[in-house]
């Protein structure tokens, strides 16, 4: 299981605006500190953590942050509507469009996804694959 994902950011304030536009709607709580942004799924004190955590941090070596070619982080949404709403919110918060929400022929009939780039250029996917929602026409 993946425990956490970290992306680098040169401008933490811009990154915060972008990620705070959609991660809280997916249940993530934000903690901000000198080391960057920590988005975690809250749990009760006696419960085990719900993974993965998502971190946005300045680079450790002090060089400019860069997006990995072929690297993408995907967040599961509750519905197709939430994918559309969060995609729009992330664009309004400084993201750039990498693919409008919709079905993709190369994935299953219920896989509904929208793609974005954060202000640093990291690729983000917001998806839903709820079999109770409309599916792609075959």
Coordinates of C-alpha atoms in Angstrom, one line a residue:
X1 CA 0.0 0.0 0.0
X2 CA 1.2 3.5 -0.7
X3 CA 1.7 5.4 2.5
X4 CA 2.2 8.9 1.1
X5 CA 2.9 10.9 -2.0
X6 CA 5.0 14.1 -2.1
X7 CA 5.2 16.7 -4.8
X8 CA 7.6 19.6 -4.9
X9 CA 6.5 23.2 -5.1
X10 CA 8.5 26.4 -5.4
X11 CA 5.6 28.6 -4.3
X12 CA 3.8 27.0 -1.4
X13 CA 1.1 29.7 -1.3
X14 CA 0.1 29.0 -4.9
X15 CA 0.2 25.2 -4.3
X16 CA -2.0 25.7 -1.2
X17 CA -4.6 27.6 -3.2
X18 CA -4.7 24.9 -5.8
X19 CA -4.9 21.8 -3.6
X20 CA -7.2 23.5 -1.0
X21 CA -9.7 24.0 -3.8
X22 CA -10.4 20.2 -4.0
X23 CA -8.7 18.0 -1.5
X24 CA -10.9 19.1 1.5
X25 CA -14.0 18.0 -0.6
X26 CA -12.4 14.6 -0.8
X27 CA -12.1 14.4 3.0
X28 CA -8.4 15.6 3.4
X29 CA -7.5 17.9 6.3
X30 CA -4.7 20.4 5.8
X31 CA -1.9 21.0 8.2
X32 CA 0.5 23.7 7.2
X33 CA 4.0 24.1 8.7
X34 CA 7.5 25.4 7.8
X35 CA 8.1 22.1 5.9
X36 CA 5.1 22.6 3.6
X37 CA 1.6 21.3 3.3
X38 CA 0.3 18.0 4.7
X39 CA -3.1 16.7 3.6
X40 CA -4.3 13.7 5.6
X41 CA -7.5 11.8 5.9
X42 CA -8.7 12.3 9.5
X43 CA -9.2 9.4 11.9
X44 CA -10.4 9.0 15.4
X45 CA -7.6 8.8 18.1
X46 CA -7.8 5.0 18.5
X47 CA -8.1 4.2 14.7
X48 CA -5.3 3.4 12.3
X49 CA -4.4 6.1 9.7
X50 CA -6.2 6.1 6.4
X51 CA -3.6 6.2 3.7
X52 CA -2.2 7.7 1.5
X53 CA -1.2 11.1 2.9
X54 CA -0.4 13.8 0.4
X55 CA 2.4 16.3 0.9
X56 CA 3.4 19.5 -0.9
X57 CA 6.9 20.6 0.1
X58 CA 9.8 22.7 -1.0
X59 CA 12.6 20.6 -2.5
X60 CA 15.0 19.1 0.0
X61 CA 18.1 20.0 -2.1
X62 CA 17.0 23.6 -2.7
X63 CA 16.9 23.3 -6.5
X64 CA 13.7 24.2 -8.3
X65 CA 10.9 21.7 -8.1
X66 CA 10.0 19.9 -11.3
X67 CA 7.2 17.7 -12.4
X68 CA 8.1 14.1 -13.4
X69 CA 7.5 13.2 -17.0
X70 CA 4.9 10.4 -16.8
X71 CA 4.2 10.9 -13.1
X72 CA 0.6 11.5 -12.1
X73 CA -1.3 11.5 -8.8
X74 CA -4.9 10.3 -9.0
X75 CA -7.6 11.2 -6.4
X76 CA -10.9 9.2 -6.3
X77 CA -14.0 11.3 -6.2
X78 CA -17.5 10.1 -5.1
X79 CA -19.3 10.9 -8.3
X80 CA -19.0 12.1 -11.9
X81 CA -20.5 15.4 -10.8
X82 CA -17.8 15.8 -8.1
X83 CA -15.1 15.2 -10.7
X84 CA -16.6 18.0 -12.8
X85 CA -17.0 20.4 -9.8
X86 CA -13.6 19.8 -8.4
X87 CA -11.9 20.0 -11.8
X88 CA -13.5 23.4 -12.2
X89 CA -12.5 24.5 -8.7
X90 CA -8.9 23.5 -9.3
X91 CA -8.8 25.4 -12.6
X92 CA -10.2 28.5 -10.8
X93 CA -7.5 28.1 -8.1
X94 CA -4.6 28.3 -10.6
X95 CA -4.5 24.8 -12.2
X96 CA -4.3 24.2 -15.9
X97 CA -6.4 21.8 -17.9
X98 CA -4.9 18.6 -19.1
X99 CA -8.2 16.9 -20.2
X100 CA -11.7 17.9 -19.5
X101 CA -13.8 15.5 -17.3
X102 CA -15.3 12.7 -19.3
X103 CA -15.0 9.0 -20.2
X104 CA -11.9 7.8 -21.9
X105 CA -12.1 5.0 -24.5
X106 CA -9.0 3.2 -23.2
X107 CA -10.4 2.7 -19.7
X108 CA -13.5 0.8 -18.4
X109 CA -17.0 1.9 -19.2
X110 CA -17.5 3.5 -15.7
X111 CA -14.1 5.3 -15.5
X112 CA -14.9 9.1 -15.5
X113 CA -11.8 11.3 -15.2
X114 CA -10.6 14.9 -15.5
X115 CA -6.9 15.8 -15.7
X116 CA -5.1 18.9 -14.4
X117 CA -1.6 20.4 -13.8
X118 CA -1.0 22.1 -10.5
X119 CA 0.9 25.5 -10.6
X120 CA 4.2 23.6 -10.5
X121 CA 3.3 21.4 -13.4
X122 CA 2.5 18.2 -11.5
X123 CA -0.2 16.1 -13.2
X124 CA -3.3 15.4 -11.2
X125 CA -6.3 13.2 -12.0
X126 CA -9.7 13.3 -10.4
X127 CA -11.8 10.2 -11.2
X128 CA -14.9 8.3 -10.3
X129 CA -15.7 4.7 -11.3
X130 CA -19.0 4.2 -9.6
X131 CA -20.9 1.4 -11.3
X132 CA -24.2 2.9 -10.2
X133 CA -23.7 6.0 -12.4
X134 CA -24.1 6.3 -16.2
X135 CA -21.4 4.6 -18.2
X136 CA -19.7 5.3 -21.4
X137 CA -21.6 4.4 -24.5
X138 CA -19.7 1.4 -26.0

